[in-house]
PDB file of C-alpha atoms and ligand atoms in Angstrom:
ATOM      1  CA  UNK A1064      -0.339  14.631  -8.582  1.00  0.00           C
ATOM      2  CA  UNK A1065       1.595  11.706 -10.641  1.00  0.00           C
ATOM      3  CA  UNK A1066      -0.655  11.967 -13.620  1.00  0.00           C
ATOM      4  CA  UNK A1067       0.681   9.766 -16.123  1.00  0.00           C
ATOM      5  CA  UNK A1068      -0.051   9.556 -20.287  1.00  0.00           C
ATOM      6  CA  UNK A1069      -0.848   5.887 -20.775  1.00  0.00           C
ATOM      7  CA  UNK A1070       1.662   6.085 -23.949  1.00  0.00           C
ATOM      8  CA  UNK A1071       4.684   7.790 -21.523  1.00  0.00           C
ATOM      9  CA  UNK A1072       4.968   4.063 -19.638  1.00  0.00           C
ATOM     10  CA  UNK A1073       6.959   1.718 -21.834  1.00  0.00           C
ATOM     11  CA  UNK A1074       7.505  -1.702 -21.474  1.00  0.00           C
ATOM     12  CA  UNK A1075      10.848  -1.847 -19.590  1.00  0.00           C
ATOM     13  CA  UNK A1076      11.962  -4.743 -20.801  1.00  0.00           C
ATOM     14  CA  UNK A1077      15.775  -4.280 -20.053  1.00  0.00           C
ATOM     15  CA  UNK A1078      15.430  -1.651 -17.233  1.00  0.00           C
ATOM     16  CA  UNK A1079      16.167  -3.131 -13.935  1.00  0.00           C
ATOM     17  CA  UNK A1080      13.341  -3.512 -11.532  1.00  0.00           C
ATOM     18  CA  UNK A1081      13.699  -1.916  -8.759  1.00  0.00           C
ATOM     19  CA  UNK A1082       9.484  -1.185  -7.628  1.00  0.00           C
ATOM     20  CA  UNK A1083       7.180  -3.807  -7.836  1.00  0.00           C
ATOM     21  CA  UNK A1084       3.199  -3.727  -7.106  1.00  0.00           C
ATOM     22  CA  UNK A1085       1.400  -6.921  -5.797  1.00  0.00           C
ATOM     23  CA  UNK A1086      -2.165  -6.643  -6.186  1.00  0.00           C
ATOM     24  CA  UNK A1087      -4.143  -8.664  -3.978  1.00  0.00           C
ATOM     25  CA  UNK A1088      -7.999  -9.413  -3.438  1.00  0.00           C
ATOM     26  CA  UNK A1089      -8.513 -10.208   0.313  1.00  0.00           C
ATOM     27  CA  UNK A1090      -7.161  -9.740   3.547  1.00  0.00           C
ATOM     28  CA  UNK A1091      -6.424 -12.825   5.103  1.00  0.00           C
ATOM     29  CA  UNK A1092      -4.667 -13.902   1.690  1.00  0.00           C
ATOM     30  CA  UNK A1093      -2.146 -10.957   2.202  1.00  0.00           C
ATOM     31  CA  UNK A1094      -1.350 -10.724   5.857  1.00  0.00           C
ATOM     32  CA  UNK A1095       1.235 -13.376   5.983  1.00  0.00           C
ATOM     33  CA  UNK A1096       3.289 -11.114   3.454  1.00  0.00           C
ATOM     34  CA  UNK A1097       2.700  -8.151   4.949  1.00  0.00           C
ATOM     35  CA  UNK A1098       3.802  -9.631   8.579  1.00  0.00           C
ATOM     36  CA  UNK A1099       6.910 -11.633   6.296  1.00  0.00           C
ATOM     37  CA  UNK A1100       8.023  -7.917   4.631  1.00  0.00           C
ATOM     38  CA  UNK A1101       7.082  -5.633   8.031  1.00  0.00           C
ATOM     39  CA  UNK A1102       5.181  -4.086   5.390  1.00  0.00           C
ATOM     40  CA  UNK A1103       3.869  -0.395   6.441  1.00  0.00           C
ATOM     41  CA  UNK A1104       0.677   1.079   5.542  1.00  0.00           C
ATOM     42  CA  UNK A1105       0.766   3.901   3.428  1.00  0.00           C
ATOM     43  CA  UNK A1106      -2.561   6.219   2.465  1.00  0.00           C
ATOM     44  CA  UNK A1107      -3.732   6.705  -0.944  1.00  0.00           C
ATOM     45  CA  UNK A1108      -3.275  10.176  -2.403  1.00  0.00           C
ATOM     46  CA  UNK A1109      -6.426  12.339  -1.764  1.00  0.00           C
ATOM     47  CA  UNK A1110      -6.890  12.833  -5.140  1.00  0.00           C
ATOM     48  CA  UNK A1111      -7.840   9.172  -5.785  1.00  0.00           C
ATOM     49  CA  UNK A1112     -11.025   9.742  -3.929  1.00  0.00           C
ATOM     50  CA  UNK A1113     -12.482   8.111  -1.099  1.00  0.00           C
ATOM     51  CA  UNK A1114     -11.564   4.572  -2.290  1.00  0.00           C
ATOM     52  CA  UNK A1115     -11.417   1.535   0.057  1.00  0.00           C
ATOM     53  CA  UNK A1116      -7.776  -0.331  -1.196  1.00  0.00           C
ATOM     54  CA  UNK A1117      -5.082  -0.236   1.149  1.00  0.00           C
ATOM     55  CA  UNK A1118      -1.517   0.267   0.539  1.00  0.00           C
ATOM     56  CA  UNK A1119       1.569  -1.114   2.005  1.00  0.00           C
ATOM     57  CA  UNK A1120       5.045  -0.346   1.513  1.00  0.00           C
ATOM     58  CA  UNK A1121       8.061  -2.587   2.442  1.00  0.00           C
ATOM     59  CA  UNK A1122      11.849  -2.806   1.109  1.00  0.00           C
ATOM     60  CA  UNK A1123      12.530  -6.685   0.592  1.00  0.00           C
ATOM     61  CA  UNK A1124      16.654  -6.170  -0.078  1.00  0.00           C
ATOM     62  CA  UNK A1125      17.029  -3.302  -2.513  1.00  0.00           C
ATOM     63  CA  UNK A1126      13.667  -3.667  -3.949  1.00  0.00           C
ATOM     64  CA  UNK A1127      10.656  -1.321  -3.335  1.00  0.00           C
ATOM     65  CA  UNK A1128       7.478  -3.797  -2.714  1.00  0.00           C
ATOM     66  CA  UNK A1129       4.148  -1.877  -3.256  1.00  0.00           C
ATOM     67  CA  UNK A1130       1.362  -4.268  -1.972  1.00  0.00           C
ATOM     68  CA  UNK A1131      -2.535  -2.961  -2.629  1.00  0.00           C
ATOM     69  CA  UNK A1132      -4.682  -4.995  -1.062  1.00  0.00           C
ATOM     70  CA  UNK A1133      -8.625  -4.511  -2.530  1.00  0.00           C
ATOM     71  CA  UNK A1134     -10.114  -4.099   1.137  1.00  0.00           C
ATOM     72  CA  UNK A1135     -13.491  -4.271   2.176  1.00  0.00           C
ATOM     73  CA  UNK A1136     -16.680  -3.597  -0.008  1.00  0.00           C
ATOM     74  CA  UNK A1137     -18.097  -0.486   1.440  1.00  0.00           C
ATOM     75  CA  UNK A1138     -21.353  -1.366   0.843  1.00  0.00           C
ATOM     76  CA  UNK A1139     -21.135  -5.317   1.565  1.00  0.00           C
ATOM     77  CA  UNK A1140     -18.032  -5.508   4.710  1.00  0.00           C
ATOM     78  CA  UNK A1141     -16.610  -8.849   2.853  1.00  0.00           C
ATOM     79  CA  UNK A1142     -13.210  -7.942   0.558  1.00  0.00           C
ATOM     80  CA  UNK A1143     -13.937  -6.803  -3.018  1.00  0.00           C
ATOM     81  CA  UNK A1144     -13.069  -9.740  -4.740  1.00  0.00           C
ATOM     82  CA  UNK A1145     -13.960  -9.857  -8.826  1.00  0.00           C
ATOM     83  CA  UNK A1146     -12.891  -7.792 -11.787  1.00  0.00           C
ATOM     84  CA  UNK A1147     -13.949  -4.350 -10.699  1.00  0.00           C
ATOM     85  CA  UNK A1148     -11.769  -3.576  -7.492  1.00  0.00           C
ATOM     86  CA  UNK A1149      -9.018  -5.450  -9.057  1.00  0.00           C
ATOM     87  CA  UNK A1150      -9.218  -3.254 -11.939  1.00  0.00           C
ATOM     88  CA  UNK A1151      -9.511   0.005 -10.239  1.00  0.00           C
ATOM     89  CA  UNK A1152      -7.136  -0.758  -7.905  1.00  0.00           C
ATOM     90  CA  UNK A1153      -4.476  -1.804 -10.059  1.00  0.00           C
ATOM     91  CA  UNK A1154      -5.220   1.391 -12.312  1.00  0.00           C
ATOM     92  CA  UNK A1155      -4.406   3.828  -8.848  1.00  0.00           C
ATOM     93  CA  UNK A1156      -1.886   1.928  -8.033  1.00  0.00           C
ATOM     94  CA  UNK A1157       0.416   1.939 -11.445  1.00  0.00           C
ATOM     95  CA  UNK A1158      -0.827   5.106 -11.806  1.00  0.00           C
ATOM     96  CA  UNK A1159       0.816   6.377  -8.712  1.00  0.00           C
ATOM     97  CA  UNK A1160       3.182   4.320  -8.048  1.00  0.00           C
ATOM     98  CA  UNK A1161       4.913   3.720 -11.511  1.00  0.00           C
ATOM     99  CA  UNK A1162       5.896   0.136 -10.734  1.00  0.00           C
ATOM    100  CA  UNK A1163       8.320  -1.612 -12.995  1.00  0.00           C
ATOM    101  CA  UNK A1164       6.249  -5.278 -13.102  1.00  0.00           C
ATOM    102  CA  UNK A1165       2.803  -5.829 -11.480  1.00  0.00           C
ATOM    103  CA  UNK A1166       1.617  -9.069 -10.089  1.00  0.00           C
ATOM    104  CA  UNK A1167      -1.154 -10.016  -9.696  1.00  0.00           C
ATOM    105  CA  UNK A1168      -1.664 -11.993  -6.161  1.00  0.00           C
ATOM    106  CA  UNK A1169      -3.750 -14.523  -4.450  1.00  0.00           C
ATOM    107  CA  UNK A1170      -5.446 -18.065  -4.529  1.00  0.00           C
ATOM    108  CA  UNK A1171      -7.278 -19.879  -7.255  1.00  0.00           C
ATOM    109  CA  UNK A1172      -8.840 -23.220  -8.089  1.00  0.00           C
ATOM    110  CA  UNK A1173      -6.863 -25.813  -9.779  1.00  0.00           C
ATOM    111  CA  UNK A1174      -7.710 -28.944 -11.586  1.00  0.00           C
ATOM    112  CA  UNK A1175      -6.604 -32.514 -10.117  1.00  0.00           C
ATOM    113  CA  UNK A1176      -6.764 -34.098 -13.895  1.00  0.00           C
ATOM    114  CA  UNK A1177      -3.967 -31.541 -14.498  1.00  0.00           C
ATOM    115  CA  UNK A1178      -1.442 -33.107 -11.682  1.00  0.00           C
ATOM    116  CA  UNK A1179      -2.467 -30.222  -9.317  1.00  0.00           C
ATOM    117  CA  UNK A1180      -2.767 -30.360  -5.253  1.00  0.00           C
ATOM    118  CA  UNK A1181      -3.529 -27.457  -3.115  1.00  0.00           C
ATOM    119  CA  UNK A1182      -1.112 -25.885  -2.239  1.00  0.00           C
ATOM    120  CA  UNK A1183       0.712 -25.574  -5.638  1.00  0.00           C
ATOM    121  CA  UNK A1184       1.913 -21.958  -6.696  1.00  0.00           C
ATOM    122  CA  UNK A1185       1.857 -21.174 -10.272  1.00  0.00           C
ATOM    123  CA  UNK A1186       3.408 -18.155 -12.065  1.00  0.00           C
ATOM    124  CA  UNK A1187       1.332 -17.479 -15.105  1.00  0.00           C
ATOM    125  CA  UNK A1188       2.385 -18.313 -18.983  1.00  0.00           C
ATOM    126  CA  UNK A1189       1.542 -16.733 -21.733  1.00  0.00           C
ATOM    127  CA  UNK A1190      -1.558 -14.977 -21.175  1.00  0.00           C
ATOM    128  CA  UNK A1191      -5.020 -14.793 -19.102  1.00  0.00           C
ATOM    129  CA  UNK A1192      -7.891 -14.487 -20.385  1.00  0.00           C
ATOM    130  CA  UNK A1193     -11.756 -14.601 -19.213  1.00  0.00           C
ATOM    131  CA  UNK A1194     -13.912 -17.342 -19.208  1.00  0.00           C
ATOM    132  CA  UNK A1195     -17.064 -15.818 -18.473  1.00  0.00           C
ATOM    133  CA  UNK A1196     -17.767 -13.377 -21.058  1.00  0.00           C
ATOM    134  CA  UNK A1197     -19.511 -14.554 -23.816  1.00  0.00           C
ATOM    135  CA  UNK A1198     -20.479 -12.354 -26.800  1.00  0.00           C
ATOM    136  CA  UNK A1199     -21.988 -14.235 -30.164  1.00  0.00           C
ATOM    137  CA  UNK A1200     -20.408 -11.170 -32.076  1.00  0.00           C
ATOM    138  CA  UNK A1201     -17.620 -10.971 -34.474  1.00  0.00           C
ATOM    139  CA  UNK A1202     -15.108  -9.498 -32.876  1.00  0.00           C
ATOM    140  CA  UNK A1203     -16.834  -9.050 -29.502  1.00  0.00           C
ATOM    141  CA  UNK A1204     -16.162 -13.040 -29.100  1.00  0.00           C
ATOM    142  CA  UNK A1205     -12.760 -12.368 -28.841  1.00  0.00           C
ATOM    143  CA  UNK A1206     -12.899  -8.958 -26.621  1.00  0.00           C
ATOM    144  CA  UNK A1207     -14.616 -10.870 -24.256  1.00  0.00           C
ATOM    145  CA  UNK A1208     -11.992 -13.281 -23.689  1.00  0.00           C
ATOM    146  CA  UNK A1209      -9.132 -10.449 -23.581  1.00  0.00           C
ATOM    147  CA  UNK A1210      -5.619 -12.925 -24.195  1.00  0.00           C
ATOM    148  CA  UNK A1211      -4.092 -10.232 -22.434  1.00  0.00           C
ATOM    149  CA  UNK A1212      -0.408 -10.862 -22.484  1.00  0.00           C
ATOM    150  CA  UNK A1213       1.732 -12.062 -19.537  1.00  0.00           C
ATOM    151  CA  UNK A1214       5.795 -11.216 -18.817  1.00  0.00           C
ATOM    152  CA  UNK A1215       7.662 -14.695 -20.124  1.00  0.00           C
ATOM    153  CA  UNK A1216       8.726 -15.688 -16.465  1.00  0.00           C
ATOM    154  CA  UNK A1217       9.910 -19.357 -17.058  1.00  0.00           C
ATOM    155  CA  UNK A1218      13.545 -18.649 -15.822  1.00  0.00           C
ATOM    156  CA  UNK A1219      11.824 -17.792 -12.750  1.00  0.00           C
ATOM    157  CA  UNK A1220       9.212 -20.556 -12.473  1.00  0.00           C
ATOM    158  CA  UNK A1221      12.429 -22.979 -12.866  1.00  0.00           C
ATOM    159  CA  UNK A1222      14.349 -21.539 -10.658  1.00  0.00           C
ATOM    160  CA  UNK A1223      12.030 -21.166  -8.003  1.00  0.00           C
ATOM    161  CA  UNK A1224      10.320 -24.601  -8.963  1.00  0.00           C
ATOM    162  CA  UNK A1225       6.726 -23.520  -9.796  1.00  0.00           C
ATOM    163  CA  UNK A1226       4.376 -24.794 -11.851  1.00  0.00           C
ATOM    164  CA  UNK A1227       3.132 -22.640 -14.679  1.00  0.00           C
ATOM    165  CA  UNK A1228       0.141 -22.410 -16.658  1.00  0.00           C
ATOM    166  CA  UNK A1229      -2.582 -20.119 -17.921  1.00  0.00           C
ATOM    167  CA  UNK A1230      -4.747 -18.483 -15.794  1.00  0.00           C
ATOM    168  CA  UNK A1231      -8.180 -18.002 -16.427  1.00  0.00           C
ATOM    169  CA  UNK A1232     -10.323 -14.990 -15.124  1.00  0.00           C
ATOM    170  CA  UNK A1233     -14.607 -14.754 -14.025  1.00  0.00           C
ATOM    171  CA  UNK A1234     -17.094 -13.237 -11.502  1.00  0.00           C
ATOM    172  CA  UNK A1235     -18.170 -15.954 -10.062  1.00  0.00           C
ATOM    173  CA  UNK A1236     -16.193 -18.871  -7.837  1.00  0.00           C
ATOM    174  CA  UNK A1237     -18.247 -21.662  -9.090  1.00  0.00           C
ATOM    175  CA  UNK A1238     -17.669 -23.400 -12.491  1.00  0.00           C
ATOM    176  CA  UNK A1239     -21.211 -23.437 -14.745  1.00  0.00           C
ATOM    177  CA  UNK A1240     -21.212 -25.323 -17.724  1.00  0.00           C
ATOM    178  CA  UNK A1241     -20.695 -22.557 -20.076  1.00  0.00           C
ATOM    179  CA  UNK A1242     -17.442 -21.883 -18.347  1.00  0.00           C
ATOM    180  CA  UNK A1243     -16.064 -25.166 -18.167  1.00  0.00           C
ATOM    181  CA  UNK A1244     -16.458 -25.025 -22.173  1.00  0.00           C
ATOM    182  CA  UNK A1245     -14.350 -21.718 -22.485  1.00  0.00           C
ATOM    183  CA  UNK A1246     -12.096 -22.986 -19.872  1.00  0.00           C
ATOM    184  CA  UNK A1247     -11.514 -26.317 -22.118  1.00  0.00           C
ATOM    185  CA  UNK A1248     -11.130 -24.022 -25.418  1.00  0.00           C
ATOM    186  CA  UNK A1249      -8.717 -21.806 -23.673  1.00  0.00           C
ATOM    187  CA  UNK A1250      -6.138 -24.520 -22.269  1.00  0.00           C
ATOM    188  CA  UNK A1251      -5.892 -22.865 -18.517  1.00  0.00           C
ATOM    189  CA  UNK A1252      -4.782 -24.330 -15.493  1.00  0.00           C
ATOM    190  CA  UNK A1253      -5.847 -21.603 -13.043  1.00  0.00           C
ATOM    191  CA  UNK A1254      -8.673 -20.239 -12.416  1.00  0.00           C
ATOM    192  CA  UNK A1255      -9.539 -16.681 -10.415  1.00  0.00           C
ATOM    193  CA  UNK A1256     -11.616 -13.539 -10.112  1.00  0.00           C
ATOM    194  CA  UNK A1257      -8.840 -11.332 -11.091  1.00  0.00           C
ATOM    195  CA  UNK A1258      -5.930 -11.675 -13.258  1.00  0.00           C
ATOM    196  CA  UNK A1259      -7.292 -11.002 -16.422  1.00  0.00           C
ATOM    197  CA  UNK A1260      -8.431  -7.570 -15.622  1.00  0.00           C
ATOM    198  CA  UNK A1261      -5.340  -6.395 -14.200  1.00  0.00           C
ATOM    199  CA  UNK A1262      -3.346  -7.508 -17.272  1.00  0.00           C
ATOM    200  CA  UNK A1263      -5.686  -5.313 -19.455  1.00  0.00           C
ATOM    201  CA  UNK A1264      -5.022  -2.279 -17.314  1.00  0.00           C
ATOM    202  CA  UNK A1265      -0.829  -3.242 -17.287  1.00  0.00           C
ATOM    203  CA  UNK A1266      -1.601  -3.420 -20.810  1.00  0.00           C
ATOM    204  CA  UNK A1267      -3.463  -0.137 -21.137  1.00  0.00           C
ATOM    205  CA  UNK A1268      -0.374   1.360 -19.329  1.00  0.00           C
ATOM    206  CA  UNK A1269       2.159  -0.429 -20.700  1.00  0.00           C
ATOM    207  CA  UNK A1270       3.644  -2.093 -17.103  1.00  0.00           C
ATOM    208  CA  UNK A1271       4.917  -5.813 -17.372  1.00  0.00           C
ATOM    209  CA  UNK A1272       2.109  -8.261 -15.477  1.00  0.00           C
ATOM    210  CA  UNK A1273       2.284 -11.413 -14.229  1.00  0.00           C
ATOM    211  CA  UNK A1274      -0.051 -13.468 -11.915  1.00  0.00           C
ATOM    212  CA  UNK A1275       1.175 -15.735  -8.920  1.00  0.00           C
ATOM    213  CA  UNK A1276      -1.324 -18.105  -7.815  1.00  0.00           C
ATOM    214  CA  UNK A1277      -1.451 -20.402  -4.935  1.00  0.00           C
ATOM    215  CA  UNK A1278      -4.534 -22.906  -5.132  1.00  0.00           C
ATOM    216  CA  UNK A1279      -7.068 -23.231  -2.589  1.00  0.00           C
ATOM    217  CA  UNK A1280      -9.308 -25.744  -4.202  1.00  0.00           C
ATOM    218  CA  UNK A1281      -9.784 -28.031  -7.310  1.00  0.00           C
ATOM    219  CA  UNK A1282     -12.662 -27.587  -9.079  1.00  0.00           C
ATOM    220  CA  UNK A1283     -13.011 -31.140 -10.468  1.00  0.00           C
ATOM    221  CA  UNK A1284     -13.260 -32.363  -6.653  1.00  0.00           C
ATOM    222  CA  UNK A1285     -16.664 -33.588  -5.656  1.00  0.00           C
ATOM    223  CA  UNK A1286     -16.100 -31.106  -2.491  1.00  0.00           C
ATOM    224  CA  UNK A1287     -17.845 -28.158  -3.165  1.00  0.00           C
ATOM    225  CA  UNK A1288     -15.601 -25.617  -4.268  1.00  0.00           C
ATOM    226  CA  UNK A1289     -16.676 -23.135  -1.108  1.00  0.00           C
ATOM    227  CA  UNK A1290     -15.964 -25.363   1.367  1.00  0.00           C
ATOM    228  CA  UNK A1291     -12.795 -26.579  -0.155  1.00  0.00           C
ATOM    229  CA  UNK A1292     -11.667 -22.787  -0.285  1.00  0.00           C
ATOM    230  CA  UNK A1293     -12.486 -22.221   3.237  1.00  0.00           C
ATOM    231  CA  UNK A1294     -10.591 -24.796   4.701  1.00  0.00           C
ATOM    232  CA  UNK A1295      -7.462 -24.591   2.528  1.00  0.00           C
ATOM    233  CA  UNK A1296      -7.412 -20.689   2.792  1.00  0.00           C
ATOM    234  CA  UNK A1297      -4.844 -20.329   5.692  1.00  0.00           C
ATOM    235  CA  UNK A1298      -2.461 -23.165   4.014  1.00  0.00           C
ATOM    236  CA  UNK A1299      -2.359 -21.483   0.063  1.00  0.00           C
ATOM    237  CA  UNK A1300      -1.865 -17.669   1.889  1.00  0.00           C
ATOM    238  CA  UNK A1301       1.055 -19.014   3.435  1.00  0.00           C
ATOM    239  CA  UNK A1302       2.585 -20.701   0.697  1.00  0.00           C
ATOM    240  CA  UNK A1303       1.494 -18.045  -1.562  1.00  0.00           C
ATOM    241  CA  UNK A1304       3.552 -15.588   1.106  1.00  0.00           C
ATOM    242  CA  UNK A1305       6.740 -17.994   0.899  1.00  0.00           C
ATOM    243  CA  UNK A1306       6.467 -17.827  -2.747  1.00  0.00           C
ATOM    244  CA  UNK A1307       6.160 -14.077  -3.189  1.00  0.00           C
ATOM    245  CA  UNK A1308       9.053 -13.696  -0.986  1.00  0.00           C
ATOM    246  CA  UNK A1309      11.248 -15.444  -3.081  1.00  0.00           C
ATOM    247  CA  UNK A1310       9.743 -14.209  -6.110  1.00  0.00           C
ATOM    248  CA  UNK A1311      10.361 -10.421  -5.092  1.00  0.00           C
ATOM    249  CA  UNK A1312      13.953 -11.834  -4.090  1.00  0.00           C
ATOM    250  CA  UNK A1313      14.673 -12.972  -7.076  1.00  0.00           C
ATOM    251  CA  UNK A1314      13.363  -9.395  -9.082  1.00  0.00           C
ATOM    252  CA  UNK A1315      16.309  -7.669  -7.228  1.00  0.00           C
ATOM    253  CA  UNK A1316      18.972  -6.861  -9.619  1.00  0.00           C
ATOM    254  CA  UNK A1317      17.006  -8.079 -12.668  1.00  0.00           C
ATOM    255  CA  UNK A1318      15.158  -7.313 -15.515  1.00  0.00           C
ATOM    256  CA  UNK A1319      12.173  -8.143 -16.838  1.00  0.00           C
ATOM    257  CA  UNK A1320      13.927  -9.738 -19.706  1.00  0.00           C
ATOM    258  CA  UNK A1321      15.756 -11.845 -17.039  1.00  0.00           C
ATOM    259  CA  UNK A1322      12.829 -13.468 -15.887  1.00  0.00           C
ATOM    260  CA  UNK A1323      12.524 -15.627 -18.982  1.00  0.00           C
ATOM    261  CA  UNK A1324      15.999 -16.544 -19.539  1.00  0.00           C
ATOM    262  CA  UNK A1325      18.965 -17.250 -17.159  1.00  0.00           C
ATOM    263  CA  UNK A1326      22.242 -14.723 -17.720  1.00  0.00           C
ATOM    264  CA  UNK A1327      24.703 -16.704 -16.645  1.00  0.00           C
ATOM    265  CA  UNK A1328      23.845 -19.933 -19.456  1.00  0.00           C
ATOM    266  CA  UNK A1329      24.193 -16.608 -22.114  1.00  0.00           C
ATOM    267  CA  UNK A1330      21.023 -17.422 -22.936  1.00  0.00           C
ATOM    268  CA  UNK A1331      19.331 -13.817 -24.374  1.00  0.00           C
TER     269      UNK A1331
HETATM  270  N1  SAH B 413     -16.235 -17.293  -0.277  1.00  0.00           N
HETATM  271  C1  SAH B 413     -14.922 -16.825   0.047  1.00  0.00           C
HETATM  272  C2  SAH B 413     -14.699 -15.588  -0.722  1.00  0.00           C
HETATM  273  C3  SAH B 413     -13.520 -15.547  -1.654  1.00  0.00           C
HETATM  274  S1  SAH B 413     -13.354 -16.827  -2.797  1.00  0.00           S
HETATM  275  C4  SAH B 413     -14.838 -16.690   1.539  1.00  0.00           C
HETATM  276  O1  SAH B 413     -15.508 -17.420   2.210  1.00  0.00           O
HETATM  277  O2  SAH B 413     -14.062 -15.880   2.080  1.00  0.00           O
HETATM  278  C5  SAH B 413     -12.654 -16.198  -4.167  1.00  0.00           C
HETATM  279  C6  SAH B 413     -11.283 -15.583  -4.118  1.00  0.00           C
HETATM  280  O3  SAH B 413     -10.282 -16.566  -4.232  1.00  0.00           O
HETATM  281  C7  SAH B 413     -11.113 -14.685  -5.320  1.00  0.00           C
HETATM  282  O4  SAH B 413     -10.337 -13.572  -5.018  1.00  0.00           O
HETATM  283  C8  SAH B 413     -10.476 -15.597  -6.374  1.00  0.00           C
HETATM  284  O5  SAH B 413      -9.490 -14.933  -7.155  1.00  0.00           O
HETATM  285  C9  SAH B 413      -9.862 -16.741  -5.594  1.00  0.00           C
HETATM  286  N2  SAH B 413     -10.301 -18.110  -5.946  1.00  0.00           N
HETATM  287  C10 SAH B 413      -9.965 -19.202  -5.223  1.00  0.00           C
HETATM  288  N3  SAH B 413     -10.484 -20.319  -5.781  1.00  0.00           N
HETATM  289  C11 SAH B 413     -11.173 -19.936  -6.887  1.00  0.00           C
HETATM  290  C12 SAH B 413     -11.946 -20.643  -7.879  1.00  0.00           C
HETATM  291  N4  SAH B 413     -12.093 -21.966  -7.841  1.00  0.00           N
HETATM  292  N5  SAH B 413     -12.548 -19.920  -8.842  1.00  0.00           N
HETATM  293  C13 SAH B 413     -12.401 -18.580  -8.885  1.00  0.00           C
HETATM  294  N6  SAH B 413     -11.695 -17.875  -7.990  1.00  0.00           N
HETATM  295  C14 SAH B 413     -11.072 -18.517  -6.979  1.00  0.00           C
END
């Protein structure tokens, strides 16, 4: 077994990266990757337990591709969307599979007052945070809405021309009115069910995250946001698929310090 000390993974800033884990919610949002990368299913060690995530395995050029895909609720049959599969399976996953960068995958809402269509793919900036936990405590305010940090991956975003922004994590798909107010305070773009907690276990193990999010919906559309998901679903997978393509193209002979800034202007 791979057991790993939290404090032996180091940020790996100028080590190239050469394995890379996508973490994705559902199903249909990943099978246009896995069909794009003739990606291979692989089973979870037997020492993770019975757990439902699924594993692929692909080589896209000379880079190792690690998709985990949350797979179905046991209990439920729908995908195990939301903060707790994402956050389990992205803690087997690095654990096992010691990737050098971990993004994660999948669709989100968007907001037309911020120049977004569906459709778009953004690459996150700075950080993600929640926008659903809310705790009147000193302290505990702030816990709840994480700021975990995100890899600087603007070199990318330009290069592959993608729109980047914040991205903004909760358990539920609607927007209440609470929400929208954190939302507003926190300045993001993108909102999902996800991110956020798998940036707090990269940080927790010290593996570079970002999130790459193709959106399915905008939540300032009088369309309700369900409906708007549903029929834009099959559209944002396969754009999200294009753009993951490139993105784990462009990882190939890089570091993460690369993605920020372009080696050829001598930029450092
Ligand atoms: N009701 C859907 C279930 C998934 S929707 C269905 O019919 O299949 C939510 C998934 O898409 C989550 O994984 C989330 O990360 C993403 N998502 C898309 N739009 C979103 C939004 N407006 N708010 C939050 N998450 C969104």
């Amino acid at each position: 077994m791979t057991a790993v000390a939290a404090a032996s993974i180091r940020p790996m800033q100028s080590r190239p990266i050469r394995t890379v884990a996508v973490i994705m919610a559902m199903r249909a949002e990943a099978r246009p990757l896995l069909d794009e990368i003739r990606a291979n299913e692989r089973e979870l060690p037997e020492t993770a337990g019975p757990l439902p995530f699924q594993w692929y395995d692909a080589r896209v050029g000379g880079l190792n591709a690690v998709v985990a895909v949350n797979g179905a609720d046991r209990r439920h049959g729908v995908d195990g969307i939301g903060t707790q599969a994402a956050a389990l399976n992205a803690y087997v996953t690095m654990l096992h599979r010691r990737p050098d960068l971990v993004i994660s995958a999948g669709t989100a809402g968007g907001w037309a007052d911020h120049g977004t269509q569906i459709g778009d793919v953004f690459v996150s900036r700075d950080r993600v945070v929640f926008h659903d936990r809310r705790i009147q405590l000193p302290g505990f305010d702030q816990y709840g809405v994480g700021s975990y940090p995100v890899v600087d991956a603007s070199h990318l975003a330009r290069s592959l021309r993608l729109k980047q922004g914040i991205v903004t994590t909760g358990n539920s798909l609607d927007e209440s009115h609470d929400d929208r107010q954190a939302i507003a305070a926190s300045g993001a773009s993108v909102k999902d069910m996800e991110a956020a907690s798998i940036a707090w276990v990269a940080e927790l193990l010290g593996v570079p995250m970002l999130a790459i999010k193709a959106i399915t919906d905008l939540v300032d559309h009088p369309t309700a946001t369900a409906e708007q998901f549903v029929a834009n679903l099959d559209h944002a997978s396969r754009r999200l698929c294009d753009t993951l393509v490139q993105v784990l193209e462009f990882c190939e002979d890089r570091t993460i310090a690369d993605l920020a800034h372009d080696r050829s202007s001598g930029a450092k």
